[in-house]
Amino acid sequence: MNREFGDFQTPRGLVDEVLRVLGPVGERWPRVLEPTCGTGNFISGLMDSQSPPREIRAFELQEAHFRTAQGLARTSCCLIDVRQADLFRIDLRRELDWQNTGPLLVIGNPPWITSSELGGLASSNVPKKTNFRRLRGIEAITGHSNFDLSEHILIKLLVELAHERPTIAMLCKTQAARNVLRYAHARSIGLEAADIRLINASQWFNVEVEACLFVMKVGIRPAPIKADIFSDLDSRIADSTIGFVNGFLASSVRLYERTATFDGKSPLTWRQGIKHDAASVMELTDFGAMAKNRLGEPVRVESHRVYPLLKSSDLHNHENPVPRFSVIVTQTKIGEDTATLEQDTPLLWTYLQRHRDFFSRRKSSVYTGKPEFSMFGVGEYSFSRYKVAVAGFYGSPRFRLIRPVADRPVMLDDTCYFVPCRSLRQAALVFCLLNHESCLEFIESLVFRRAKRPVKKSVLQRIDLQALLQSIPALDLAEHVDAVMTRYGADRSGRADVAESFEELLQPHRNAPSKK
């Protein structure tokens, strides 16, 4: 595989399976376009099928692949035109001079590589940088702007071939397919139908990603965007339907409709854990005098700057997670001047200066223009003694109640999300609400289990805790809260009515100034 081009040549066996699913191509689509044809396996499969199209147009960037595909074209009796071109540098509205008329099928297997991976390879095989997803500033600089090239190609096909009302059938990652559906919804692009048929990427391409045959029929008028999900290429009955509900792509429309009453706005603000991108020097494998960094070096810094640390795997795998690491915290809020560390914590300052190269190599733009040794995702909320937290990397959310360790607040890394609480009583209440089966079903209706980060802040902020509170019998909830507090050693004098506790929890958020 040529990594720079995300080059997974489609095995002929998979080509034949895809063509079988689509049916007799020539009878349905006299014209076929393959935007990134590689060595021409789809062209070959179309030529050998019982119903070949009358005309095939194809593009390929790599010289060797182009020559191979062009050789196939010379042996065909139907009209085949293979051109060497960079798809990102051409406009399909002007480049295609069809000799035939009739419905158009766009087929193929575009590159499976992300824009950030290409950036790491210093590749020129990238589209012009535009905010085509219309991301907000903070999303654009914290990773949400990373995309698969296949995603960009699919969007290019939707936009530049809209007048043709084509059927588009592409092999791609399921994440890319979902992002294209989000784009179509945001831009009110009409899709008459869409299917996502899962394939075994490990079998066909020797890669461990969730992939699919993504089929879209482009229409004229905007319509509700949805897609049926099939477990494999042979399935006749869809396992589920994904679609947009209240502007959000739900993983199960049916399950969402059952739990829609909990879809609203969280009265509490979800926070993401600390981001530092310098684990080798910032994360320690022990505490106190025996502390060592990830490089195996002994670390001696001021103890009040070191906190217990939990990661996604800790939260997900353990009901009562115990920190395996500690983390150095250089700031108490974003943008705080770190030059004061030289006077306030001279041991830490010396340590940071000795390892400053680790910080200078950080690539994330969140550190641009910030003080030296800055962190991200740090604020007053980070130092709350009690938290209710969840791991972002797992499709089945497990909310955990986090208490201080050795009388120190526990920090979470940036793969985790949490709600800060001022008391064990508040944390126990939030913990019980979030772990209620109704809440977990609602979350399940929204998250895609095999996504890179299934649980996101955008999902958590939709959980209407007040609606949950009203849906659960007060006595049942009070018993659950009492049981949680007993488990953590609270005496009965520390307990209160759940409604009173909830109102107390919300009060700081109601008094907070609105953000304009």
XYZ file of C-alpha atoms in Angstrom:
516
model
C 0.000 0.000 0.000
C 1.195 3.528 -0.818
C 0.364 5.211 2.507
C 0.522 8.734 1.107
C -2.423 7.970 -1.160
C -4.426 5.794 1.263
C -3.986 3.167 -1.422
C -6.136 0.087 -0.739
C -6.620 -1.636 -4.089
C -10.029 -3.331 -4.059
C -9.728 -7.136 -4.355
C -11.575 -8.503 -7.361
C -13.691 -10.709 -5.096
C -15.027 -7.642 -3.264
C -15.598 -5.843 -6.564
C -17.795 -8.719 -7.728
C -19.712 -8.679 -4.420
C -20.371 -4.945 -4.714
C -21.558 -5.251 -8.325
C -23.843 -8.125 -7.329
C -25.446 -5.982 -4.615
C -26.009 -3.119 -7.043
C -27.652 -5.431 -9.601
C -27.310 -5.361 -13.404
C -25.352 -2.117 -13.747
C -25.734 -1.656 -17.501
C -29.506 -1.993 -17.354
C -29.829 0.577 -14.584
C -26.912 2.925 -15.305
C -25.565 3.251 -18.861
C -22.884 5.629 -17.577
C -20.354 4.919 -14.802
C -17.754 7.227 -13.234
C -14.894 6.009 -11.046
C -13.172 9.074 -9.537
C -10.102 7.204 -8.165
C -9.782 4.004 -10.198
C -6.398 2.690 -9.001
C -5.274 -0.270 -11.100
C -8.775 -0.668 -12.540
C -10.342 -3.557 -10.642
C -13.794 -1.977 -10.756
C -13.352 -1.253 -14.466
C -12.390 -4.875 -15.030
C -15.352 -6.099 -12.981
C -17.773 -3.898 -14.901
C -16.383 -5.089 -18.243
C -16.744 -8.747 -17.235
C -20.247 -8.417 -15.798
C -23.304 -9.744 -17.606
C -24.618 -6.210 -17.943
C -21.723 -3.791 -18.568
C -22.413 -0.068 -18.929
C -22.117 1.642 -22.319
C -19.573 4.186 -21.073
C -17.020 4.380 -18.242
C -15.055 7.470 -17.224
C -12.248 7.211 -14.664
C -9.504 9.285 -13.061
C -6.266 8.174 -11.388
C -3.394 10.224 -9.987
C -0.568 7.694 -9.626
C 1.391 7.055 -12.812
C 1.822 3.270 -12.435
C -1.835 2.690 -11.555
C -2.970 4.926 -14.407
C -0.942 2.941 -16.950
C -2.399 -0.353 -15.711
C -5.973 0.928 -15.827
C -5.409 2.513 -19.225
C -4.252 -0.850 -20.545
C -7.595 -2.377 -19.533
C -9.432 0.343 -21.406
C -7.676 -0.534 -24.667
C -8.948 -4.131 -24.528
C -12.611 -3.211 -24.034
C -15.266 -3.001 -26.689
C -17.259 -0.416 -24.695
C -16.259 3.242 -24.388
C -13.756 3.662 -21.551
C -11.809 6.857 -20.909
C -9.140 6.751 -18.172
C -7.344 10.017 -17.452
C -4.387 10.770 -15.221
C -5.496 13.634 -13.025
C -5.648 14.854 -9.432
C -9.324 14.767 -8.530
C -8.840 17.659 -6.091
C -7.606 19.912 -8.909
C -10.481 19.380 -11.365
C -14.138 20.401 -11.530
C -16.330 17.448 -12.474
C -18.985 19.808 -13.788
C -16.639 20.739 -16.639
C -14.289 17.776 -17.059
C -16.785 15.065 -18.052
C -17.796 14.983 -21.724
C -20.162 12.030 -21.875
C -20.966 10.405 -25.193
C -24.057 8.678 -23.786
C -27.081 9.769 -21.785
C -29.056 8.160 -18.991
C -28.679 7.577 -15.242
C -25.175 7.857 -13.774
C -23.514 5.493 -11.289
C -20.431 6.691 -9.395
C -18.513 3.769 -7.960
C -15.163 3.054 -6.364
C -12.939 2.942 -3.339
C -11.505 6.392 -2.499
C -8.403 6.799 -0.271
C -8.659 5.652 3.359
C -6.370 8.196 4.961
C -6.996 11.307 7.035
C -5.890 14.874 6.431
C -3.781 14.853 9.614
C -1.971 11.664 8.517
C -1.198 13.308 5.179
C 0.081 16.369 6.997
C 2.438 14.143 8.967
C 3.726 12.716 5.687
C 4.155 16.213 4.190
C 2.005 14.989 1.312
C 0.719 17.167 -1.509
C -2.194 14.776 -2.067
C -4.651 16.946 -0.148
C -7.630 19.074 -1.103
C -7.563 22.829 -0.713
C -7.961 23.630 2.982
C -11.464 24.965 3.609
C -13.783 24.719 6.586
C -16.215 22.671 4.512
C -17.956 21.320 7.611
C -18.564 24.883 8.927
C -16.979 24.048 12.277
C -16.890 26.572 15.097
C -13.468 27.923 15.986
C -12.848 25.720 19.018
C -13.902 22.567 17.125
C -11.686 23.424 14.202
C -8.565 23.643 16.369
C -9.136 20.641 18.652
C -9.276 17.792 16.155
C -12.819 17.950 14.755
C -11.472 19.319 11.456
C -9.547 16.112 10.725
C -11.262 14.178 7.940
C -10.828 11.216 5.646
C -9.951 11.962 2.032
C -12.836 9.664 1.084
C -15.152 12.018 2.974
C -13.926 15.008 0.980
C -14.252 13.079 -2.292
C -17.814 11.991 -1.497
C -18.784 15.576 -0.704
C -17.143 16.753 -3.931
C -19.231 14.215 -5.848
C -22.431 15.340 -4.106
C -21.785 18.996 -4.909
C -20.333 18.832 -8.416
C -22.582 16.073 -9.766
C -25.848 17.180 -8.122
C -27.324 18.120 -11.508
C -26.865 14.509 -12.677
C -28.854 13.068 -9.718
C -26.371 10.164 -9.585
C -26.325 7.013 -7.517
C -23.056 7.008 -5.558
C -21.737 3.648 -4.307
C -18.424 3.862 -2.478
C -16.362 1.693 -0.148
C -15.304 3.804 2.832
C -15.061 3.943 6.601
C -18.461 4.146 8.273
C -17.292 7.296 10.072
C -16.752 8.958 6.689
C -20.223 7.864 5.545
C -21.832 9.393 8.640
C -19.933 12.637 8.174
C -21.157 12.860 4.586
C -24.735 12.399 5.808
C -24.129 15.229 8.298
C -22.871 17.422 5.462
C -25.891 16.610 3.293
C -28.192 17.488 6.183
C -26.391 20.770 6.936
C -26.474 21.831 3.277
C -30.035 20.563 2.620
C -28.840 18.247 -0.141
C -31.620 15.945 -1.299
C -31.054 12.213 -0.861
C -33.851 9.942 -2.046
C -32.298 6.971 -0.261
C -29.102 5.875 1.488
C -27.791 2.501 2.652
C -24.757 1.565 4.730
C -23.778 -2.086 4.269
C -20.989 -3.200 6.570
C -17.998 -5.079 5.160
C -15.190 -6.996 6.860
C -12.251 -4.629 6.375
C -9.916 -7.051 8.148
C -10.731 -9.790 5.631
C -10.556 -7.654 2.510
C -7.901 -5.051 3.387
C -6.159 -6.351 6.527
C -7.079 -3.237 8.526
C -9.067 -3.005 11.753
C -11.611 -0.297 10.991
C -15.372 -0.310 10.604
C -16.007 0.008 6.879
C -18.951 -0.244 4.532
C -20.429 -0.001 1.085
C -22.102 3.411 1.219
C -24.846 3.909 -1.373
C -26.649 7.225 -1.914
C -29.303 8.166 -4.476
C -29.145 11.910 -4.975
C -32.517 13.585 -5.448
C -33.829 16.994 -6.428
C -35.609 18.208 -3.311
C -34.290 18.300 0.256
C -35.681 15.449 2.336
C -35.090 14.090 5.844
C -31.652 12.471 5.818
C -31.607 8.843 6.972
C -29.808 5.623 6.108
C -30.646 1.968 6.649
C -27.839 -0.073 8.254
C -27.241 -3.641 7.058
C -24.934 -6.056 8.868
C -23.296 -7.242 5.617
C -23.571 -7.102 1.840
C -26.049 -9.998 1.696
C -28.571 -8.773 4.272
C -32.055 -8.080 2.979
C -33.465 -6.580 6.179
C -31.901 -3.531 7.833
C -30.724 -3.923 11.424
C -31.478 -0.283 12.205
C -31.986 3.147 10.704
C -29.848 6.166 11.475
C -31.258 9.612 10.900
C -31.445 13.206 12.043
C -33.465 14.097 15.100
C -33.456 17.667 16.394
C -30.457 18.395 14.174
C -28.387 15.488 15.509
C -27.540 12.205 13.783
C -29.011 9.407 15.905
C -27.624 5.883 15.744
C -31.127 4.434 16.167
C -34.169 6.481 15.219
C -36.466 3.892 16.787
C -34.673 3.932 20.162
C -34.455 7.718 20.113
C -38.207 8.044 19.646
C -38.670 5.949 22.789
C -36.372 8.168 24.877
C -36.833 11.557 23.193
C -38.302 13.086 26.357
C -34.763 13.245 27.801
C -33.389 15.165 24.816
C -32.848 18.756 25.773
C -30.083 20.766 27.355
C -28.091 19.677 30.359
C -28.468 22.146 33.237
C -24.865 21.311 34.156
C -21.799 22.004 32.034
C -19.781 18.972 30.994
C -16.036 19.464 31.057
C -13.231 17.670 29.264
C -10.154 16.489 31.136
C -6.713 18.060 31.007
C -4.778 18.127 27.738
C -1.012 18.570 27.760
C 0.390 16.441 24.872
C 3.593 15.782 26.817
C 2.852 12.524 28.650
C 6.498 11.500 28.806
C 7.311 14.288 31.223
C 3.957 15.410 32.643
C 2.608 12.022 33.749
C 4.257 10.209 36.642
C 4.060 6.533 37.515
C 4.265 6.976 41.259
C 3.733 9.575 43.963
C 6.003 11.508 46.301
C 9.698 10.685 46.639
C 9.433 7.591 44.411
C 7.847 9.413 41.463
C 9.199 8.725 37.983
C 8.158 10.098 34.622
C 7.345 7.999 31.548
C 11.027 8.168 30.557
C 11.928 6.323 33.763
C 13.607 9.350 35.287
C 13.169 10.166 38.993
C 11.091 13.331 39.412
C 11.391 15.726 42.339
C 8.986 18.656 42.115
C 6.751 20.547 44.567
C 4.017 18.125 45.644
C 1.159 20.647 45.536
C 1.543 20.743 41.730
C 1.041 16.964 41.384
C -2.417 15.351 41.299
C -3.789 11.806 40.915
C -4.802 11.070 37.301
C -7.442 8.814 35.735
C -7.689 7.832 32.062
C -10.497 6.438 29.895
C -9.455 2.822 30.454
C -9.447 3.366 34.231
C -12.987 4.718 34.177
C -14.381 2.110 31.841
C -12.806 -1.000 33.317
C -13.208 -0.358 37.043
C -16.312 0.414 39.069
C -14.176 2.217 41.648
C -11.198 3.365 39.566
C -7.881 3.820 41.351
C -5.377 6.222 39.726
C -2.350 4.464 38.229
C -0.637 7.754 37.420
C -0.274 11.269 38.687
C 0.024 14.406 36.589
C 1.902 17.678 36.941
C -0.489 20.639 36.641
C 1.215 23.868 35.608
C -1.814 26.181 35.600
C -5.100 26.695 37.423
C -6.828 28.221 34.390
C -6.253 28.484 30.656
C -3.799 31.222 29.711
C -2.418 31.698 33.220
C 1.126 33.029 33.234
C 3.552 30.168 33.866
C 6.581 32.426 34.364
C 5.560 32.691 38.032
C 6.520 29.014 38.449
C 10.186 30.042 38.539
C 9.677 31.820 41.885
C 6.765 29.824 43.290
C 7.951 26.298 42.449
C 11.676 26.352 41.595
C 12.007 22.554 41.527
C 9.191 22.267 38.987
C 10.588 25.152 36.946
C 13.996 23.469 36.720
C 12.333 20.187 35.720
C 10.251 21.856 32.995
C 13.238 23.758 31.614
C 15.201 20.513 31.394
C 12.415 18.987 29.259
C 11.274 22.039 27.320
C 11.909 20.264 23.991
C 8.898 18.024 24.669
C 6.702 21.123 24.870
C 8.178 22.845 21.820
C 7.355 19.779 19.717
C 3.639 19.870 20.534
C 1.693 20.323 17.290
C -1.788 21.232 18.526
C -2.745 24.821 17.781
C -4.426 25.163 21.196
C -0.976 26.072 22.569
C -0.299 28.759 19.965
C 0.258 32.131 21.585
C -0.082 30.664 25.077
C 2.493 30.822 27.892
C 5.294 28.263 27.936
C 4.342 24.862 29.428
C 0.626 25.665 29.037
C -2.137 23.101 29.409
C -5.621 23.022 27.932
C -8.900 22.041 29.580
C -7.908 23.323 32.992
C -10.006 25.582 35.204
C -11.643 25.880 38.594
C -13.773 22.849 37.710
C -10.649 20.675 37.389
C -9.992 21.007 41.123
C -13.473 20.038 42.309
C -13.206 17.345 44.974
C -16.059 15.284 43.566
C -16.774 14.497 39.955
C -19.008 12.211 37.923
C -17.003 11.117 34.901
C -17.261 8.961 31.784
C -14.734 7.624 29.287
C -15.043 9.022 25.769
C -13.444 6.094 23.938
C -16.027 3.409 24.723
C -19.420 2.892 23.085
C -21.152 1.688 26.278
C -20.921 4.607 28.727
C -20.183 3.801 32.364
C -20.502 6.814 34.628
C -18.212 6.749 37.668
C -18.245 8.715 40.890
C -14.772 10.152 41.533
C -13.667 11.098 45.055
C -10.415 12.686 46.319
C -7.375 10.433 46.709
C -5.131 11.195 49.678
C -7.212 14.340 50.124
C -6.235 15.500 46.614
C -8.745 16.164 43.790
C -8.409 13.609 40.986
C -7.640 14.904 37.502
C -8.887 13.269 34.294
C -7.140 13.239 30.949
C -8.641 14.708 27.783
C -10.212 11.399 26.719
C -12.690 11.782 29.612
C -15.647 14.061 30.359
C -16.974 14.999 33.774
C -19.417 17.083 35.778
C -17.834 18.844 38.808
C -19.746 18.510 42.080
C -19.294 20.350 45.368
C -20.246 17.478 47.667
C -20.576 13.714 47.781
C -24.343 14.126 48.042
C -24.479 16.057 44.756
C -22.145 13.600 43.048
C -24.256 10.641 44.231
C -27.400 12.220 42.783
C -25.823 12.955 39.390
C -24.281 9.473 39.388
C -27.676 7.831 39.949
C -29.436 9.948 37.329
C -26.835 9.273 34.631
C -26.703 5.536 35.317
C -30.484 5.152 35.199
C -31.559 2.805 32.408
C -33.633 5.538 30.731
C -30.580 7.796 30.477
C -28.352 5.003 29.184
C -30.937 4.087 26.522
C -31.135 7.721 25.421
C -27.352 7.890 25.066
C -27.356 4.581 23.186
C -29.774 6.061 20.642
C -27.263 8.817 19.835
C -23.792 7.258 19.961
C -22.062 5.122 17.362
C -20.327 2.411 19.334
C -17.396 1.866 16.979
C -16.630 5.512 16.327
C -13.181 6.702 17.369
C -14.708 8.655 20.279
C -18.329 7.488 20.669
C -19.174 9.596 23.737
C -18.683 13.308 23.119
C -19.530 16.486 24.955
C -22.169 17.289 22.325
C -24.053 14.129 23.358
C -23.668 14.651 27.097
C -24.875 18.254 26.931
C -28.167 16.992 25.456
C -29.084 14.958 28.548
C -31.942 16.751 30.304
C -31.270 15.837 33.927
C -34.398 17.637 35.089
C -36.563 15.497 32.785
C -34.806 12.416 34.154
C -35.401 13.542 37.726
C -39.117 13.985 37.045
C -39.424 10.585 35.344
C -37.997 8.555 38.253
C -40.131 7.939 41.347
C -38.703 10.134 44.104
C -38.589 7.320 46.661
C -36.706 4.990 44.305
C -34.173 7.670 43.452
C -33.688 8.590 47.117
C -32.998 4.945 47.967
C -30.405 4.706 45.196
C -28.708 7.914 46.300
C -28.659 6.704 49.923
C -27.133 3.389 48.840
C -24.367 5.166 46.908
C -23.543 7.433 49.833
C -23.464 4.476 52.217
C -21.075 2.699 49.864
C -18.727 5.682 50.124
C -18.940 5.938 53.905
C -21.256 8.936 54.350
C -23.296 9.088 57.559
C -27.030 9.806 57.496
C -26.546 13.401 58.592
C -24.980 14.115 55.227
C -28.115 13.147 53.321
C -31.002 15.243 52.105
C -34.076 15.188 49.922
C -33.048 14.581 46.282
C -35.080 17.525 44.988
C -33.346 19.815 47.475
C -29.964 18.400 46.466
C -30.732 18.945 42.791
C -31.773 22.550 43.328
C -28.593 23.165 45.306
C -26.557 21.605 42.501
C -28.128 23.866 39.878
C -27.842 27.118 41.818
C -24.283 28.125 40.758
C -25.176 27.532 37.116
C -28.302 29.677 37.376
C -26.326 32.508 38.941
C -23.487 32.321 36.427
C -23.332 35.236 33.950
C -24.544 34.364 30.475
C -21.975 34.048 27.708
C -22.514 36.295 24.729
